[in-house]
Every structure is written in C-alpha cells, then in structure tokens.
Short mmCIF file of C-alpha atoms in Angstrom, two decimals:
data_model
loop_
_atom_site.label_atom_id
_atom_site.label_comp_id
_atom_site.label_asym_id
_atom_site.label_seq_id
_atom_site.Cartn_x
_atom_site.Cartn_y
_atom_site.Cartn_z
CA MET A 5 28.85 29.54 3.39
CA LEU A 6 31.99 31.32 2.00
CA PRO A 7 34.72 32.67 4.34
CA THR A 8 33.85 36.07 5.70
CA ALA A 9 37.57 37.15 6.18
CA PRO A 10 40.77 36.31 4.41
CA GLY A 11 42.03 33.01 5.62
CA GLY A 12 38.65 32.17 7.25
CA ALA A 13 37.05 28.89 7.25
CA ALA A 14 34.13 27.96 4.84
CA GLU A 15 31.02 26.42 6.44
CA LEU A 16 28.86 23.70 4.81
CA HIS A 17 25.38 23.27 6.17
CA THR A 18 23.94 19.81 5.71
CA ALA A 19 21.06 17.83 7.19
CA SER A 20 21.79 14.26 8.15
CA ALA A 21 18.07 13.62 8.72
CA ALA A 22 17.75 13.91 4.87
CA GLY A 23 20.14 11.02 4.52
CA PRO A 24 23.54 10.42 6.11
CA SER A 25 24.96 9.03 2.83
CA GLN A 26 23.91 12.23 0.94
CA GLN A 27 25.61 14.21 3.74
CA THR A 28 28.83 12.18 3.35
CA ILE A 29 28.83 12.75 -0.44
CA LEU A 30 28.44 16.60 -0.02
CA ARG A 31 31.09 16.67 2.71
CA THR A 32 33.46 14.77 0.41
CA VAL A 33 32.90 16.88 -2.66
CA PHE A 34 33.26 20.31 -0.80
CA GLN A 35 36.18 19.10 1.12
CA GLN A 36 38.10 18.68 -2.14
CA VAL A 37 37.01 22.14 -3.24
CA ALA A 38 38.25 23.60 0.11
CA GLU A 39 41.50 21.90 -0.16
CA GLY A 40 41.87 23.20 -3.63
CA GLN A 41 41.37 26.70 -2.34
CA ARG A 42 43.59 26.13 0.68
CA THR A 43 40.63 26.89 2.90
CA THR A 44 39.35 25.03 5.96
CA LEU A 45 36.03 23.55 5.68
CA GLU A 46 33.63 23.28 8.70
CA THR A 47 30.47 21.28 8.69
CA LYS A 48 27.24 22.17 10.41
CA ASP A 49 24.32 19.68 10.72
CA VAL A 50 21.21 21.73 10.85
CA ARG A 51 18.97 18.67 11.12
CA PRO A 52 20.85 15.86 12.92
CA LEU A 53 19.51 12.35 13.28
CA THR A 54 18.29 11.19 16.64
CA ALA A 55 20.53 8.83 18.71
CA ASP A 56 18.07 5.87 17.82
CA ASP A 57 18.35 6.55 14.01
CA THR A 58 22.03 6.47 13.50
CA MET A 59 21.73 5.32 9.74
CA GLY A 60 18.71 7.49 8.93
CA SER A 61 16.75 4.42 7.69
CA ASN A 62 14.07 4.47 10.39
CA SER A 63 11.64 6.36 8.14
CA LEU A 64 12.10 3.57 5.55
CA TYR A 65 11.25 0.96 8.04
CA VAL A 66 8.08 2.78 9.18
CA ALA A 67 6.90 3.34 5.70
CA THR A 68 7.60 -0.14 4.65
CA SER A 69 5.56 -1.50 7.53
CA TRP A 70 2.59 0.65 6.48
CA ILE A 71 2.81 -0.60 2.81
CA MET A 72 3.23 -4.35 3.89
CA ALA A 73 0.14 -3.96 6.24
CA GLY A 74 -1.78 -2.65 3.29
CA PHE A 75 -1.39 -5.46 0.88
CA LEU A 76 -0.98 -8.36 3.40
CA ILE A 77 -4.50 -7.92 4.75
CA MET A 78 -5.87 -8.47 1.22
CA ALA A 79 -3.93 -11.65 0.92
CA VAL A 80 -5.25 -12.82 4.40
CA LEU A 81 -8.82 -12.07 3.40
CA ARG A 82 -8.61 -13.64 -0.02
CA GLY A 83 -7.21 -16.93 1.53
CA GLY A 84 -9.05 -16.98 4.75
CA ALA A 85 -12.50 -15.38 3.98
CA PRO A 86 -13.39 -16.46 0.49
CA GLU A 87 -17.08 -15.90 1.29
CA LEU A 88 -16.54 -12.11 1.24
CA ARG A 89 -17.47 -11.24 -2.35
CA ARG A 90 -18.78 -7.71 -2.33
CA PHE A 91 -16.61 -4.61 -2.06
CA ARG A 92 -18.98 -3.22 0.60
CA GLN A 93 -18.06 -6.23 2.76
CA PHE A 94 -14.42 -5.39 2.72
CA LEU A 95 -14.63 -1.72 3.50
CA PRO A 96 -15.36 -1.82 7.25
CA LEU A 97 -12.69 -4.52 7.68
CA LEU A 98 -10.03 -2.46 5.74
CA ALA A 99 -10.86 0.75 7.79
CA GLY A 100 -10.64 -1.04 11.06
CA TRP A 101 -7.42 -2.84 10.20
CA ALA A 102 -5.85 0.46 8.91
CA VAL A 103 -6.61 2.25 12.14
CA GLY A 104 -5.67 -0.62 14.32
CA MET A 105 -2.34 -1.50 12.52
CA ALA A 106 -1.42 2.19 12.38
CA LEU A 107 -1.75 2.61 16.15
CA TRP A 108 0.10 -0.66 16.74
CA LEU A 109 3.00 0.33 14.44
CA TRP A 110 3.25 3.71 16.28
CA LEU A 111 3.43 1.94 19.61
CA LEU A 112 5.99 -0.46 18.23
CA PHE A 113 8.33 2.16 16.73
CA ASP A 114 7.93 4.81 19.34
CA VAL A 115 7.14 3.35 22.67
CA LEU A 116 8.78 -0.08 22.40
CA ILE A 117 11.74 0.49 19.95
CA GLY A 118 12.26 4.26 20.16
CA ALA A 119 12.74 4.64 16.38
CA VAL A 120 10.48 7.66 16.16
CA ASP A 121 10.05 10.39 18.58
CA GLY A 122 6.46 11.39 19.41
CA HIS A 123 4.13 12.87 16.73
CA ALA A 124 1.55 10.19 17.54
CA TRP A 125 -1.52 11.58 15.92
CA VAL A 126 0.15 12.60 12.64
CA LEU A 127 1.99 9.32 12.28
CA ILE A 128 -1.06 7.27 13.17
CA GLY A 129 -3.33 9.24 10.73
CA ALA A 130 -0.80 9.14 7.94
CA GLY A 131 -0.19 5.40 8.61
CA ALA A 132 -3.95 4.62 8.58
CA ALA A 133 -4.37 6.53 5.36
CA THR A 134 -1.47 4.71 3.71
CA ILE A 135 -2.46 1.26 4.75
CA PHE A 136 -6.13 1.91 3.77
CA CYS A 137 -5.31 3.15 0.33
CA VAL A 138 -2.60 0.50 -0.39
CA SER A 139 -5.18 -2.21 0.61
CA LEU A 140 -7.66 -0.83 -1.85
CA ALA A 141 -5.16 -0.86 -4.63
CA ALA A 142 -3.88 -4.36 -3.74
CA GLY A 143 -7.48 -5.74 -3.22
CA ALA A 144 -8.54 -4.96 -6.79
CA PHE A 145 -6.01 -7.55 -8.00
CA THR A 146 -6.21 -10.13 -5.25
CA ARG A 147 -9.97 -10.22 -5.64
CA THR A 148 -9.96 -10.83 -9.37
CA ILE A 149 -6.61 -12.71 -9.99
CA GLY A 150 -6.32 -14.51 -6.55
CA LEU A 151 -3.33 -15.01 -4.24
CA ALA A 152 -1.03 -15.02 -7.25
CA ALA A 153 -1.41 -11.26 -7.55
CA ILE A 154 0.62 -10.82 -4.33
CA VAL A 155 3.79 -11.25 -6.27
CA PRO A 156 3.33 -8.48 -8.78
CA VAL A 157 1.75 -6.27 -6.14
CA MET A 158 4.78 -6.61 -3.88
CA ILE A 159 7.17 -6.12 -6.77
CA VAL A 160 5.56 -2.73 -7.50
CA LEU A 161 4.83 -1.49 -4.03
CA MET A 162 8.00 -2.82 -2.35
CA LEU A 163 10.85 -3.88 -4.54
CA LEU A 164 10.62 -0.87 -6.88
CA GLY A 165 9.60 1.51 -4.11
CA VAL A 166 12.71 0.94 -1.93
CA PRO A 167 15.29 2.37 -4.27
CA ALA A 168 12.95 5.08 -5.48
CA SER A 169 12.27 6.22 -1.80
CA GLY A 170 15.73 7.55 -1.08
CA GLY A 171 15.49 5.89 2.22
CA GLY A 172 18.62 3.66 1.70
CA LEU A 173 20.66 5.46 -1.03
CA PRO A 174 20.29 9.03 -2.16
CA ILE A 175 17.92 9.34 -5.14
CA SER A 176 20.73 10.93 -7.17
CA MET A 177 22.75 7.71 -6.89
CA VAL A 178 20.03 5.43 -8.41
CA PRO A 179 19.14 4.90 -12.07
CA GLU A 180 17.02 7.45 -13.73
CA VAL A 181 13.88 5.17 -13.81
CA PHE A 182 13.69 5.23 -10.05
CA ARG A 183 13.77 9.04 -9.90
CA THR A 184 10.75 9.06 -12.01
CA LEU A 185 8.91 6.36 -9.88
CA GLN A 186 9.78 8.54 -6.78
CA ASP A 187 6.82 10.78 -7.68
CA VAL A 188 4.56 7.84 -8.42
CA LEU A 189 4.91 5.03 -6.08
CA PRO A 190 3.27 5.10 -2.51
CA LEU A 191 6.43 3.96 -0.57
CA PRO A 192 8.61 6.98 -1.42
CA ALA A 193 5.63 9.10 -0.46
CA ALA A 194 5.22 7.30 2.85
CA VAL A 195 9.05 7.53 3.53
CA ASP A 196 8.87 11.27 2.98
CA ILE A 197 5.95 11.64 5.33
CA ALA A 198 7.63 9.71 8.09
CA ARG A 199 10.91 11.67 7.64
CA SER A 200 9.27 15.01 7.38
CA VAL A 201 7.00 14.53 10.44
CA VAL A 202 9.90 13.38 12.68
CA TYR A 203 12.55 15.81 11.50
CA PHE A 204 11.14 18.75 9.48
CA GLY A 205 7.86 19.57 11.17
CA GLY A 206 5.67 17.93 8.62
CA HIS A 207 6.64 20.37 5.83
CA GLY A 208 5.79 19.14 2.39
CA ILE A 209 3.72 16.11 3.14
CA GLY A 210 0.74 17.49 1.26
CA GLY A 211 1.98 16.29 -2.14
CA ASN A 212 2.86 12.97 -0.65
CA LEU A 213 -0.61 12.50 0.82
CA LEU A 214 -1.99 13.31 -2.62
CA THR A 215 0.01 10.55 -4.15
CA ILE A 216 -1.18 8.02 -1.65
CA ALA A 217 -4.82 9.21 -1.98
CA ALA A 218 -4.55 8.89 -5.78
CA TRP A 219 -3.67 5.09 -5.23
CA GLY A 220 -6.57 4.80 -3.01
CA ALA A 221 -8.93 6.38 -5.52
CA ALA A 222 -7.63 4.19 -8.25
CA GLY A 223 -8.19 1.16 -5.98
CA LEU A 224 -11.81 2.21 -5.18
CA VAL A 225 -12.58 2.52 -8.85
CA LEU A 226 -10.89 -0.78 -9.73
CA ASN A 227 -12.75 -2.54 -6.80
CA LEU A 228 -16.18 -1.35 -8.09
CA LEU A 229 -15.40 -2.60 -11.49
CA ALA A 230 -14.19 -5.83 -9.96
CA ASP A 231 -17.61 -6.21 -8.29
CA LEU A 232 -19.27 -5.98 -11.72
CA TRP A 233 -16.85 -8.48 -13.34
CA LEU A 234 -17.06 -10.97 -10.49
CA ALA A 235 -20.88 -10.80 -10.57
CA HIS A 236 -20.85 -11.35 -14.34
CA ARG A 237 -18.45 -14.21 -14.12
CA ALA A 238 -20.71 -15.83 -11.44
CA ARG A 239 -23.65 -15.68 -13.81
CA GLN A 240 -21.99 -16.56 -17.02
CA GLY A 241 -18.56 -18.03 -16.23
CA LYS A 242 -19.90 -21.40 -14.80
CA GLY A 243 -21.46 -22.55 -18.05
CA ILE A 244 -24.99 -23.25 -16.52
CA PRO A 245 -27.71 -23.25 -19.25
CA ALA A 246 -30.33 -20.68 -18.92
CA ASP A 247 -33.16 -23.19 -18.58
CA VAL A 248 -31.65 -24.81 -15.50
CA PRO A 249 -33.49 -23.59 -12.27
CA ARG A 250 -31.36 -21.70 -9.79
CA ALA A 251 -30.54 -23.26 -6.52
CA GLY A 252 -33.55 -22.90 -4.23
CA ALA A 253 -36.04 -22.34 -6.99
CA PRO A 254 -39.30 -24.44 -6.67
CA ALA A 255 -39.19 -27.56 -8.88
CA GLU A 256 -41.71 -28.29 -11.58
CA PRO A 257 -44.57 -30.64 -10.41
CA GLU A 258 -44.02 -34.07 -11.50
CA GLN A 259 -46.83 -35.98 -13.40
CA ALA A 260 -48.60 -38.83 -11.63
CA ASP A 261 -48.01 -42.27 -12.70
CA GLY A 262 -50.58 -43.40 -15.30
CA GLU A 263 -51.31 -39.97 -16.63
CA ASN A 264 -49.47 -40.62 -19.86
CA GLY A 265 -50.50 -43.34 -22.23
CA GLU A 266 -48.10 -45.59 -24.23
CA ASN A 267 -47.80 -43.01 -26.93
CA GLY A 268 -47.42 -40.17 -24.52
CA ALA A 269 -51.06 -39.13 -24.79
CA ARG A 270 -52.53 -37.73 -21.68
CA VAL A 271 -55.14 -40.27 -20.28
CA PRO A 272 -57.61 -38.69 -17.88
CA VAL A 273 -58.21 -40.43 -14.62
CA THR A 274 -61.59 -40.55 -13.15
CA ALA A 275 -62.76 -41.38 -9.76
CA GLY A 276 -64.56 -44.54 -11.06
CA SER A 277 -61.46 -45.80 -12.60
CA ALA A 278 -59.33 -45.09 -9.63
CA SER A 279 -61.70 -47.06 -7.46
CA SER A 280 -61.83 -49.90 -9.70
#
C-alpha cells in the first residue's frame, strides 16, 4: 500500500504461508524501491506460518509422503505378491492401503509431529485420493515392466515434481520447464492442496484435485489395457504349441500293448486269443 500522507510509510502485504523465500524476495525488491523514494517500508504478513512450520516446507513433506505411499505399494505388491495378476485383485488392496496410509500420515504429521494443524477429514480424504490415484498410475507400469519401472516412475512423480511444486523454491526461480510441469504433475497439486487446506481455508483445491483425478483415470485405463496385454502374453508369449494340452486337461487314452502289428496295422484282440 502506498503512503496515505506525505512522509508516511508504505506497507507491503505478504503471505509467508505461500513460501518464506518468496516473501523474502518481495521484501528485498520493495525495500530497494522504498529507499529510492526515501520512504519507510512496513511489512505485514497476512498469512504467517505456524510455529512448527518455520521454513514453510511442511506441505511439501506431507504431499511427498502421499506420493511415495502411492507408488511404493505397487512395488511391494509386484515383488511380494506376484500371484496377483488381474486388476480387480488390486483394487480393494489399493483402496484399503490409500485410506489406511492417509489416516496414519495425518496422525503422524498432526498428532505426533505437529507439522499440520487439524483439518483431519479434508487432509485424510485428499491424501487417500492422492495415494489411490498415484498407485493406479504407477501400477500400470510395475505390472507390465516389473520392478525396474519404479526408477522412471520415481523420477517423474518425485524428482521432477519437487522443483515444480514451489514447496522448496518459488516457482518463479526455477527453469521454465518446471513451471509447465506444475500444472501437470501430481506432486505440485498435492503440495497446493496441503498448503491451501492448512493456511488458506481450502480455497483453490478443486483444480488440484482434478489434476490428481486425471492421473487416476489414466492409470485406470492403462491397467485395464495391461490386463489384456498380460493375458495375451500368457497365452502366446510362452511359445507353447497349440496342440499341446493345457495343464489339467485329460490326457489321450493310451493304446494297449499288442494292439498294433509290426507294420502299425491294428490287430484285433479277441477273447479266445487272450485266453490262449
């Protein structure tokens, strides 16, 4: 705000909850302007950070935990439960895992650590949705490629998502490519959800939830396609000839000894010849 009277002080409104580094940059820039105008600059923090979130990174930790819980469950199932082949076998496990982990992470960050303040049902619901959708997207690759898919999945979901989230550095200070990824990747959306719920009354989380839901929808479609591909590979990829009976199929009856002659001709066996 500009001075309201000659010689008065200018007032800069900031929100450290949106990122303390961003607040520092704004204060530095406008302090130089105020000094050039020989004006005093006063700063007002309209959304201060909590005492347990001094660096403003708690929302990044919460969102990162959601994302990690999403793709790690598929790595565990791929390595520890290879008998699960059909997508419908995974769905109840993923749903239960998402709800359970979202509840545990809220207890961890709120009750045990104090990194977030309340908002239990919203954070648990948003966390469960994020974990579930990320697990669907990751599962499409771990089911078809194997455990090796965890590396590219982690790069996309975590390593690219951190700088694009604005949770560590202001998004204006990172390369342009990460600013584009901010609207695409699930981690930036999850960071915005956690930050908005804790500090800004949940405003603006609708678009972030749509981003996460889009990843879940894409994962659902890819998993259904993976079912078809895995079933086809099971039938054709093993190189089993078509005339080989399936496991468990009744075997052809064997011919009794003496039924075939020396030249392969069938020799009838009568009761008299058998008794003789």
